[in-house]
Short mmCIF file of C-alpha atoms in Angstrom, two decimals:
data_model
loop_
_atom_site.label_atom_id
_atom_site.label_comp_id
_atom_site.label_asym_id
_atom_site.label_seq_id
_atom_site.Cartn_x
_atom_site.Cartn_y
_atom_site.Cartn_z
CA MET A 1 33.59 -41.06 9.69
CA SER A 2 35.06 -44.06 11.65
CA VAL A 3 35.53 -44.20 15.02
CA GLU A 4 38.07 -46.91 15.01
CA GLU A 5 41.24 -46.39 16.80
CA PHE A 6 44.00 -44.64 14.67
CA ARG A 7 46.35 -46.78 14.68
CA GLY A 8 49.29 -44.66 13.35
CA ILE A 9 50.89 -41.09 13.71
CA THR A 10 51.32 -37.72 12.05
CA VAL A 11 54.42 -35.91 11.30
CA ASP A 12 55.02 -32.37 10.25
CA SER A 13 57.97 -31.85 7.89
CA GLU A 14 60.21 -28.98 7.06
CA ASP A 15 58.76 -28.46 3.91
CA SER A 16 54.98 -28.20 5.21
CA GLU A 17 53.79 -31.22 4.20
CA ARG A 18 51.90 -33.20 7.38
CA TRP A 19 52.88 -36.36 6.84
CA LEU A 20 50.36 -39.66 7.70
CA LEU A 21 52.51 -42.62 9.21
CA ILE A 22 51.45 -45.69 9.31
CA ALA A 23 52.35 -49.56 8.97
CA ASP A 24 51.25 -53.20 7.89
CA THR A 25 48.12 -52.54 6.27
CA HIS A 26 47.94 -56.27 4.83
CA VAL A 27 45.46 -55.26 2.22
CA GLY A 28 44.10 -58.62 1.25
CA LEU A 29 44.30 -60.54 3.91
CA GLU A 30 41.32 -61.96 3.07
CA VAL A 31 42.07 -63.80 0.20
CA GLU A 32 44.55 -65.76 2.77
CA LEU A 33 41.64 -66.64 5.02
CA GLY A 34 39.31 -67.65 2.38
CA LYS A 35 42.14 -69.96 1.30
CA LYS A 36 41.42 -71.35 5.02
CA GLY A 37 37.32 -71.40 4.99
CA VAL A 38 37.13 -68.43 6.45
CA ARG A 39 34.81 -66.04 4.71
CA ILE A 40 35.43 -62.65 4.76
CA PRO A 41 34.12 -59.41 2.41
CA SER A 42 36.77 -57.51 0.58
CA GLN A 43 38.49 -55.46 3.31
CA SER A 44 40.10 -52.66 0.98
CA ALA A 45 37.52 -49.96 0.65
CA ARG A 46 37.10 -50.23 4.77
CA ILE A 47 41.10 -49.48 4.70
CA ALA A 48 40.96 -46.90 2.38
CA GLN A 49 38.25 -44.97 4.17
CA LEU A 50 40.07 -45.76 7.52
CA VAL A 51 43.22 -44.05 6.08
CA LEU A 52 40.96 -41.18 4.61
CA ASP A 53 39.10 -40.69 8.00
CA PHE A 54 42.62 -40.17 9.78
CA ALA A 55 43.92 -38.10 7.20
CA GLU A 56 41.15 -35.74 8.55
CA ARG A 57 40.60 -36.89 12.01
CA THR A 58 44.63 -35.91 12.09
CA GLY A 59 44.45 -32.46 11.47
CA GLY A 60 44.48 -33.05 7.66
CA ALA A 61 47.47 -34.79 6.39
CA THR A 62 48.66 -33.93 3.07
CA SER A 63 51.17 -36.85 2.59
CA LEU A 64 51.32 -40.85 3.47
CA ALA A 65 53.65 -43.10 4.21
CA ILE A 66 52.86 -47.08 4.46
CA LEU A 67 56.02 -48.45 6.44
CA GLY A 68 55.72 -52.02 5.13
CA ASP A 69 53.59 -55.20 4.24
CA VAL A 70 51.34 -53.04 2.11
CA LYS A 71 49.66 -56.11 0.92
CA HIS A 72 49.68 -59.47 2.55
CA GLU A 73 49.95 -62.23 -0.17
CA ILE A 74 53.54 -63.01 -0.30
CA ALA A 75 53.86 -65.36 -3.37
CA SER A 76 50.44 -64.65 -5.30
CA ILE A 77 50.29 -61.55 -7.64
CA VAL A 78 47.34 -62.16 -9.53
CA GLU A 79 44.62 -62.47 -6.15
CA SER A 80 45.81 -59.54 -4.27
CA ALA A 81 46.51 -57.41 -7.56
CA ARG A 82 42.78 -56.50 -7.27
CA GLU A 83 42.39 -55.54 -3.68
CA VAL A 84 45.61 -53.29 -3.90
CA ARG A 85 45.01 -51.34 -6.90
CA GLU A 86 41.37 -50.74 -5.44
CA PHE A 87 42.92 -49.46 -2.07
CA LEU A 88 45.25 -47.34 -3.72
CA ASP A 89 42.67 -46.05 -6.38
CA ARG A 90 40.80 -45.04 -3.19
CA ILE A 91 43.25 -43.21 -1.62
CA SER A 92 46.08 -41.81 -4.07
CA GLY A 93 44.00 -38.55 -4.94
CA ARG A 94 43.29 -37.25 -1.54
CA PHE A 95 47.27 -36.97 -1.00
CA ASN A 96 49.88 -35.16 -2.20
CA LYS A 97 52.62 -37.82 -2.04
CA VAL A 98 52.07 -41.66 -1.50
CA VAL A 99 54.91 -43.49 -0.02
CA LEU A 100 54.87 -46.99 0.06
CA VAL A 101 57.68 -48.75 1.39
CA LYS A 102 58.24 -52.43 0.80
CA GLY A 103 57.90 -54.85 3.61
CA ASN A 104 58.65 -58.61 3.87
CA HIS A 105 55.42 -59.42 2.27
CA ASP A 106 55.71 -56.77 -0.95
CA GLY A 107 56.72 -59.16 -3.16
CA ASN A 108 55.98 -58.16 -7.00
CA LEU A 109 54.30 -54.58 -5.60
CA ASP A 110 56.53 -53.23 -7.84
CA LEU A 111 55.06 -55.21 -10.52
CA ILE A 112 50.89 -54.37 -9.55
CA LEU A 113 52.18 -50.55 -9.49
CA SER A 114 53.65 -50.88 -12.85
CA SER A 115 50.48 -51.56 -14.13
CA ASP A 116 48.21 -48.56 -12.89
CA ALA A 117 51.02 -46.13 -12.66
CA LYS A 118 49.97 -42.90 -10.69
CA PRO A 119 52.42 -39.81 -10.50
CA ASN A 120 52.36 -39.31 -6.76
CA VAL A 121 52.88 -43.01 -5.50
CA TYR A 122 56.34 -43.88 -5.13
CA LEU A 123 57.57 -47.43 -3.90
CA ILE A 124 60.94 -47.58 -1.57
CA ASP A 125 62.94 -50.30 -0.93
CA SER A 126 62.86 -52.29 2.32
CA ARG A 127 66.05 -50.11 3.74
CA GLY A 128 63.54 -46.91 4.09
CA PHE A 129 64.13 -43.01 3.46
CA ILE A 130 64.51 -40.05 5.54
CA ILE A 131 62.22 -37.14 6.13
CA ARG A 132 63.05 -33.99 7.64
CA SER A 133 60.55 -32.53 10.45
CA LYS A 134 59.69 -29.43 11.17
CA ASP A 135 61.81 -29.11 14.28
CA GLY A 136 64.82 -30.27 12.26
CA LYS A 137 64.99 -33.86 13.18
CA ASN A 138 66.10 -36.34 10.29
CA LEU A 139 63.29 -39.38 10.84
CA LEU A 140 64.21 -42.21 9.43
CA LEU A 141 61.43 -44.17 7.61
CA LEU A 142 61.58 -48.28 7.27
CA HIS A 143 59.78 -51.32 7.98
CA GLY A 144 61.97 -52.93 10.20
CA ASN A 145 63.02 -56.45 8.46
CA SER A 146 66.33 -55.22 6.71
CA LYS A 147 69.10 -52.82 7.85
CA PRO A 148 68.80 -49.25 6.73
CA ARG A 149 71.46 -47.69 4.58
CA ILE A 150 74.52 -47.19 6.84
CA GLU A 151 74.81 -43.43 5.64
CA ASP A 152 71.01 -43.46 6.65
CA PHE A 153 71.31 -44.10 9.94
CA MET A 154 74.11 -41.76 10.69
CA ASN A 155 72.39 -39.34 9.71
CA ALA A 156 69.10 -40.38 11.39
CA ASP A 157 67.47 -38.95 14.55
CA VAL A 158 64.68 -40.86 14.97
CA ILE A 159 63.96 -44.26 13.72
CA ILE A 160 60.22 -45.03 12.76
CA MET A 161 59.60 -48.44 11.99
CA GLY A 162 56.30 -50.51 10.59
CA GLY A 163 54.97 -53.18 12.98
CA HIS A 164 56.62 -56.23 11.20
CA THR A 165 56.40 -57.40 14.66
CA HIS A 166 53.04 -56.02 15.16
CA PRO A 167 53.12 -55.14 18.92
CA ALA A 168 50.40 -55.66 21.48
CA ILE A 169 49.53 -55.95 24.82
CA LEU A 170 47.07 -58.02 26.76
CA ILE A 171 44.83 -56.09 29.23
CA GLN A 172 42.57 -57.78 31.83
CA ASP A 173 39.91 -55.99 33.58
CA VAL A 174 38.90 -57.13 37.57
CA THR A 175 36.26 -59.37 35.82
CA GLY A 176 38.49 -61.40 34.49
CA TYR A 177 37.81 -60.35 30.64
CA VAL A 178 40.85 -60.11 28.53
CA MET A 179 41.27 -58.17 25.52
CA ARG A 180 44.52 -57.79 23.11
CA ALA A 181 44.91 -54.26 22.17
CA PRO A 182 47.51 -52.71 19.57
CA VAL A 183 49.78 -50.73 20.94
CA ILE A 184 52.74 -48.09 19.99
CA VAL A 185 56.09 -48.99 21.16
CA LYS A 186 59.14 -46.33 22.37
CA VAL A 187 62.81 -47.66 22.44
CA ARG A 188 65.26 -45.60 23.79
CA VAL A 189 68.95 -46.99 22.15
CA ASP A 190 72.12 -46.00 22.76
CA LYS A 191 73.20 -45.00 18.71
CA SER A 192 76.53 -46.15 18.95
CA VAL A 193 75.91 -49.57 20.40
CA PHE A 194 73.27 -49.97 17.90
CA GLY A 195 74.83 -49.44 14.88
CA LYS A 196 77.70 -51.26 16.01
CA ASN A 197 75.75 -54.81 16.42
CA MET A 198 74.02 -53.95 13.19
CA TYR A 199 76.56 -53.16 11.33
CA ASN A 200 79.48 -55.32 12.91
CA THR A 201 81.83 -52.19 12.87
CA GLU A 202 82.62 -48.82 14.09
CA ILE A 203 80.57 -46.59 12.10
CA GLY A 204 81.14 -43.10 13.81
CA ALA A 205 77.80 -42.59 14.24
CA THR A 206 77.31 -39.71 17.21
CA GLY A 207 76.50 -41.66 20.75
CA GLY A 208 73.90 -40.81 22.91
CA PRO A 209 70.36 -42.06 22.76
CA MET A 210 68.00 -42.71 19.91
CA ASN A 211 64.22 -43.11 19.60
CA VAL A 212 62.82 -46.35 17.84
CA ILE A 213 59.27 -45.78 17.10
CA VAL A 214 57.50 -49.36 16.44
CA LEU A 215 53.78 -48.96 14.80
CA PRO A 216 51.59 -51.24 15.10
CA THR A 217 49.67 -53.07 12.53
CA PHE A 218 47.03 -50.65 10.58
CA ASN A 219 44.56 -53.73 9.47
CA PRO A 220 41.58 -53.86 11.73
CA LEU A 221 41.20 -57.38 10.86
CA THR A 222 44.71 -58.26 13.15
CA VAL A 223 45.65 -57.03 16.33
CA GLY A 224 49.35 -58.34 16.79
CA MET A 225 51.56 -60.06 19.20
CA ASP A 226 52.07 -60.04 22.75
CA VAL A 227 54.86 -57.26 23.38
CA PHE A 228 56.24 -59.71 26.04
CA GLU A 229 56.66 -62.13 23.34
CA ILE A 230 58.98 -59.07 21.86
CA PHE A 231 60.85 -57.12 23.64
CA PRO A 232 62.02 -59.44 25.85
CA LYS A 233 63.12 -61.76 23.50
CA ASP A 234 65.90 -62.40 21.09
CA LEU A 235 64.48 -61.49 17.75
CA VAL A 236 66.79 -63.53 15.70
CA GLU A 237 63.86 -65.68 14.06
CA VAL A 238 61.56 -62.70 13.43
CA GLU A 239 64.55 -61.09 11.43
CA THR A 240 63.79 -57.46 12.67
CA ILE A 241 66.33 -54.63 13.31
CA LEU A 242 65.44 -54.50 17.03
CA HIS A 243 67.30 -57.50 17.51
CA TYR A 244 70.37 -55.47 17.26
CA ALA A 245 69.03 -53.29 20.08
CA ARG A 246 69.29 -55.84 22.27
CA THR A 247 66.02 -54.94 23.58
CA TRP A 248 65.71 -57.66 26.54
CA GLU A 249 68.54 -56.17 28.35
CA ILE A 250 66.81 -52.43 28.49
CA LEU A 251 63.43 -53.03 29.35
CA SER A 252 63.50 -49.79 31.70
CA ASN A 253 64.32 -47.48 28.06
CA ILE A 254 60.71 -49.32 26.58
CA GLU A 255 57.50 -47.45 26.84
CA VAL A 256 54.12 -48.81 25.97
CA TYR A 257 51.44 -46.66 24.59
CA LEU A 258 47.92 -47.52 23.64
CA THR A 259 47.11 -46.21 20.38
CA ASP A 260 45.08 -43.45 21.77
CA MET A 261 48.61 -42.33 23.29
CA THR A 262 47.74 -43.56 26.83
CA TYR A 263 50.98 -44.48 28.01
CA LEU A 264 50.70 -47.50 30.14
CA GLY A 265 54.29 -47.30 31.09
CA THR A 266 58.29 -49.32 30.73
CA MET A 267 58.34 -52.93 29.90
CA ASP A 268 60.37 -53.17 33.21
CA VAL A 269 57.27 -52.14 35.43
CA LEU A 270 54.40 -53.83 33.01
CA ALA A 271 56.54 -57.10 33.80
CA ARG A 272 56.38 -56.86 37.48
CA ILE A 273 52.55 -56.10 37.33
CA ARG A 274 52.22 -59.19 35.44
CA GLU A 275 54.34 -61.40 37.48
CA GLU A 276 52.22 -59.72 40.50
CA ILE A 277 49.02 -60.42 39.07
CA GLY A 278 50.27 -63.85 37.58
CA GLU A 279 48.39 -66.41 35.05
CA GLY A 280 45.68 -66.80 36.90
CA GLY A 281 44.22 -62.71 36.76
CA TYR A 282 42.88 -60.63 39.37
CA GLU A 283 41.17 -62.51 42.29
CA VAL A 284 37.63 -60.79 42.70
CA ASN A 285 35.83 -61.10 45.75
CA TRP A 286 32.11 -60.47 44.55
CA LEU A 287 30.97 -60.17 48.18
#
């Protein structure tokens, strides 16, 4: 069994399914890297095995949802189709349902699926879908590059979105060693304000706090973008619905967790720590 970090979460649904929720598998990334001269063996089997391992490690997940960017190649269907088919062949038999939410990298994914149809594999458009949790909450699952349907947004209690921005954080130890680690981010927003910003109209959504959970990229070849390049900034160019949450104004409402659920703090606190340490990092007195 793999000992790699689990980049996702599980949710128990009202219909007794245990959902494994992951995002941004980017199957076929190695095809693009190969074009740039970086030769890496096919990773489809490795990614599939990680999914299967995590399904067992998280208490026996029975259904799987991949929240966008299932594949990596945007334009080419031929070169990534083989990798995607191998990936789905390996995982589809393990789950009752495999739901693929389209992301911005998933053009022509419908053609790949239609050439090798599997009865338990479902393709959902980028606006996402809702599952109802065991405790009665409506969870809206999507990639994050497209606005959800207004009616889904109104009915949702929690939004769980694919990485799209691939959140990660820079971590430095006292010796000066720096690494980048994928993170899970929880953003607490005002639902009415979020909805009004997103749809430019009063949509009648119930006010009050709403949690938006942002998952990291699942592909082990990638880590992600520093959270300080995401949440303190206006993300218009990145084309994510987080732009409508105006995250740069609510840093104290943004919690950052490592993938093992170690709580690192809120973005405002992490920003102060980073400022205190400075770009030079820690000063180490070896004597």
